[in-house]
């Protein structure tokens, strides 16, 4: 199989951002059921820089690495049991969140205010998907699932959305200037 330079560059970018997500996952504040971690910050930065398709692909790579046992999930964990466990919905949510975060930016503008809207949307998507799986796997009521899987993450999530927007747009602009990534928008 022949891989041209552009495809190779995309593969390398996705691999780098999957690795960054694995590193950020180890920055965590333990809570009873779901820890606060740097994963969502990395997801936002990834989607803001790479856009919808490649951001989501980087998160698929991240989830696949963890699924086969590489300890890239929070707390240096890995394995398929994490994906089907109480916090697995958040990891699946990263893929969907990265896609929609990048999609919003591609359809509007790659600016910090738009990135803040996109990353906040991504945060909400992650929390919804994560909480749904948490509720059913941990056999919680909806109010218990919200208390464990949403409420502790709202304020810190907004801070991470701002940081992902600021860092992501700043780095993206530098990468575009250096011609390391394209400044393409998805056709309407």
Short mmCIF file of C-alpha atoms in Angstrom, two decimals:
data_model
loop_
_atom_site.label_atom_id
_atom_site.label_comp_id
_atom_site.label_asym_id
_atom_site.label_seq_id
_atom_site.Cartn_x
_atom_site.Cartn_y
_atom_site.Cartn_z
CA UNK A 1 0.00 0.00 0.00
CA UNK A 2 1.43 3.33 -1.07
CA UNK A 3 0.89 6.26 1.32
CA UNK A 4 1.40 9.73 -0.11
CA UNK A 5 2.93 12.58 1.90
CA UNK A 6 -0.39 14.16 2.86
CA UNK A 7 -1.86 10.89 4.16
CA UNK A 8 1.31 10.18 6.10
CA UNK A 9 1.17 13.65 7.66
CA UNK A 10 -2.45 13.09 8.73
CA UNK A 11 -1.60 9.69 10.24
CA UNK A 12 1.30 11.23 12.16
CA UNK A 13 -0.88 14.12 13.43
CA UNK A 14 -3.59 11.71 14.59
CA UNK A 15 -1.02 9.48 16.32
CA UNK A 16 0.58 12.48 18.06
CA UNK A 17 -2.77 13.74 19.34
CA UNK A 18 -3.82 10.25 20.47
CA UNK A 19 -0.55 10.11 22.44
CA UNK A 20 -1.11 13.60 23.87
CA UNK A 21 -4.57 12.51 25.03
CA UNK A 22 -3.02 9.47 26.73
CA UNK A 23 -0.52 11.73 28.52
CA UNK A 24 -3.19 14.25 29.57
CA UNK A 25 -5.32 11.35 30.88
CA UNK A 26 -2.74 10.82 33.63
CA UNK A 27 -3.39 14.31 35.01
CA UNK A 28 -6.31 13.52 37.26
CA UNK A 29 -8.19 14.40 40.40
CA UNK A 30 -9.78 11.23 41.76
CA UNK A 31 -13.50 11.28 42.53
CA UNK A 32 -15.63 8.33 43.71
CA UNK A 33 -16.90 7.13 40.29
CA UNK A 34 -15.48 9.36 37.55
CA UNK A 35 -12.16 11.22 37.96
CA UNK A 36 -11.54 14.72 36.67
CA UNK A 37 -8.79 14.26 34.09
CA UNK A 38 -6.95 16.13 31.39
CA UNK A 39 -8.44 13.90 28.69
CA UNK A 40 -11.24 16.30 27.79
CA UNK A 41 -8.76 19.17 27.52
CA UNK A 42 -6.74 17.09 25.05
CA UNK A 43 -9.89 16.18 23.11
CA UNK A 44 -10.79 19.86 22.75
CA UNK A 45 -7.28 20.86 21.69
CA UNK A 46 -7.18 17.98 19.20
CA UNK A 47 -10.51 18.86 17.58
CA UNK A 48 -9.71 22.57 17.52
CA UNK A 49 -6.44 21.93 15.71
CA UNK A 50 -7.27 18.97 13.47
CA UNK A 51 -10.97 19.55 12.74
CA UNK A 52 -13.84 17.09 12.65
CA UNK A 53 -12.64 14.06 10.70
CA UNK A 54 -9.05 13.98 11.86
CA UNK A 55 -9.92 14.98 15.42
CA UNK A 56 -12.42 12.13 15.64
CA UNK A 57 -9.94 9.75 14.00
CA UNK A 58 -7.30 10.69 16.59
CA UNK A 59 -9.81 9.84 19.35
CA UNK A 60 -10.64 6.52 17.65
CA UNK A 61 -6.90 5.77 17.70
CA UNK A 62 -6.75 6.74 21.38
CA UNK A 63 -9.72 4.49 22.26
CA UNK A 64 -8.28 1.62 20.19
CA UNK A 65 -4.89 1.89 21.93
CA UNK A 66 -6.62 1.70 25.29
CA UNK A 67 -8.93 -1.11 24.18
CA UNK A 68 -6.01 -3.38 23.31
CA UNK A 69 -4.48 -2.82 26.73
CA UNK A 70 -2.08 0.10 26.32
CA UNK A 71 -2.43 2.04 29.61
CA UNK A 72 -3.54 5.35 28.06
CA UNK A 73 -6.79 5.83 29.97
CA UNK A 74 -7.01 7.73 33.28
CA UNK A 75 -4.98 6.19 36.07
CA UNK A 76 -2.70 4.35 33.60
CA UNK A 77 -5.53 1.93 32.85
CA UNK A 78 -6.26 0.13 29.62
CA UNK A 79 -8.25 -2.78 28.24
CA UNK A 80 -11.69 -3.35 26.79
CA UNK A 81 -13.11 -3.61 30.33
CA UNK A 82 -12.61 0.17 30.71
CA UNK A 83 -14.67 0.85 27.59
CA UNK A 84 -17.57 -1.29 28.82
CA UNK A 85 -17.20 -0.09 32.42
CA UNK A 86 -18.82 2.87 34.16
CA UNK A 87 -16.53 5.48 32.55
CA UNK A 88 -16.41 4.01 29.04
CA UNK A 89 -19.18 6.25 27.77
CA UNK A 90 -16.96 9.26 28.29
CA UNK A 91 -14.27 7.71 26.08
CA UNK A 92 -16.81 7.00 23.34
CA UNK A 93 -18.06 10.53 23.91
CA UNK A 94 -14.57 11.86 23.10
CA UNK A 95 -14.92 10.59 19.53
CA UNK A 96 -18.34 12.20 19.01
CA UNK A 97 -17.29 15.39 20.82
CA UNK A 98 -14.13 15.75 18.72
CA UNK A 99 -16.16 15.37 15.53
CA UNK A 100 -18.78 17.95 16.47
CA UNK A 101 -16.25 20.39 17.93
CA UNK A 102 -14.26 20.33 14.71
CA UNK A 103 -17.41 20.38 12.58
CA UNK A 104 -18.69 23.56 14.24
CA UNK A 105 -15.35 25.26 13.65
CA UNK A 106 -15.18 24.10 10.02
CA UNK A 107 -18.67 25.46 9.35
CA UNK A 108 -17.99 28.80 11.08
CA UNK A 109 -14.54 30.23 11.83
CA UNK A 110 -11.44 29.03 13.61
CA UNK A 111 -11.52 31.80 16.22
CA UNK A 112 -11.31 31.64 20.01
CA UNK A 113 -14.97 32.69 20.56
CA UNK A 114 -16.24 30.08 18.07
CA UNK A 115 -13.86 27.51 19.53
CA UNK A 116 -15.31 28.23 22.97
CA UNK A 117 -18.81 27.50 21.67
CA UNK A 118 -17.58 24.37 19.86
CA UNK A 119 -15.62 23.08 22.86
CA UNK A 120 -18.51 23.74 25.24
CA UNK A 121 -20.74 21.75 22.89
CA UNK A 122 -18.14 18.97 22.89
CA UNK A 123 -18.04 19.00 26.69
CA UNK A 124 -21.83 18.64 26.85
CA UNK A 125 -21.76 15.74 24.36
CA UNK A 126 -19.07 13.95 26.38
CA UNK A 127 -20.99 14.44 29.64
CA UNK A 128 -24.26 13.20 28.14
CA UNK A 129 -22.79 10.05 26.59
CA UNK A 130 -20.64 9.35 29.64
CA UNK A 131 -23.51 9.78 32.07
CA UNK A 132 -25.82 7.51 30.09
CA UNK A 133 -23.33 4.62 30.26
CA UNK A 134 -22.50 5.43 33.90
CA UNK A 135 -26.18 5.25 34.84
CA UNK A 136 -26.74 1.83 33.28
CA UNK A 137 -23.42 0.13 34.05
CA UNK A 138 -23.26 1.34 37.66
CA UNK A 139 -27.04 0.79 38.09
CA UNK A 140 -27.66 4.35 39.30
CA UNK A 141 -30.77 6.48 39.23
CA UNK A 142 -30.68 9.45 36.86
CA UNK A 143 -30.17 11.85 39.76
CA UNK A 144 -27.28 9.74 41.11
CA UNK A 145 -25.73 9.53 37.64
CA UNK A 146 -26.01 13.31 37.21
CA UNK A 147 -24.50 13.89 40.65
CA UNK A 148 -21.56 11.59 39.88
CA UNK A 149 -21.12 12.18 36.16
CA UNK A 150 -22.17 15.75 35.32
CA UNK A 151 -22.34 18.24 38.20
CA UNK A 152 -18.70 17.93 39.36
CA UNK A 153 -17.49 18.56 35.80
CA UNK A 154 -19.43 21.65 34.70
CA UNK A 155 -17.18 24.42 36.07
CA UNK A 156 -13.92 22.60 35.36
CA UNK A 157 -15.29 21.67 31.94
CA UNK A 158 -15.90 25.31 31.08
CA UNK A 159 -12.35 26.16 32.17
CA UNK A 160 -11.02 23.32 30.01
CA UNK A 161 -13.20 24.47 27.08
CA UNK A 162 -11.63 27.93 27.33
CA UNK A 163 -8.10 26.52 27.59
CA UNK A 164 -8.69 24.13 24.67
CA UNK A 165 -10.02 27.03 22.60
CA UNK A 166 -7.16 29.36 23.38
CA UNK A 167 -4.38 26.77 23.09
CA UNK A 168 -5.99 25.04 20.09
CA UNK A 169 -6.53 28.20 18.03
CA UNK A 170 -3.08 29.56 18.89
CA UNK A 171 -1.31 26.31 17.97
CA UNK A 172 -3.49 25.82 14.87
CA UNK A 173 -2.56 29.29 13.58
CA UNK A 174 1.15 28.52 14.06
CA UNK A 175 0.83 25.14 12.33
CA UNK A 176 -1.02 26.72 9.39
CA UNK A 177 1.66 29.43 9.12
CA UNK A 178 4.36 26.74 9.16
CA UNK A 179 2.37 24.81 6.51
CA UNK A 180 2.26 21.76 8.74
CA UNK A 181 -1.52 21.60 8.50
CA UNK A 182 -3.86 22.97 5.88
CA UNK A 183 -6.30 25.79 6.47
CA UNK A 184 -9.13 23.98 4.72
CA UNK A 185 -12.75 24.27 5.60
CA UNK A 186 -15.27 21.56 4.80
CA UNK A 187 -17.37 22.46 1.78
CA UNK A 188 -20.91 23.54 2.65
#
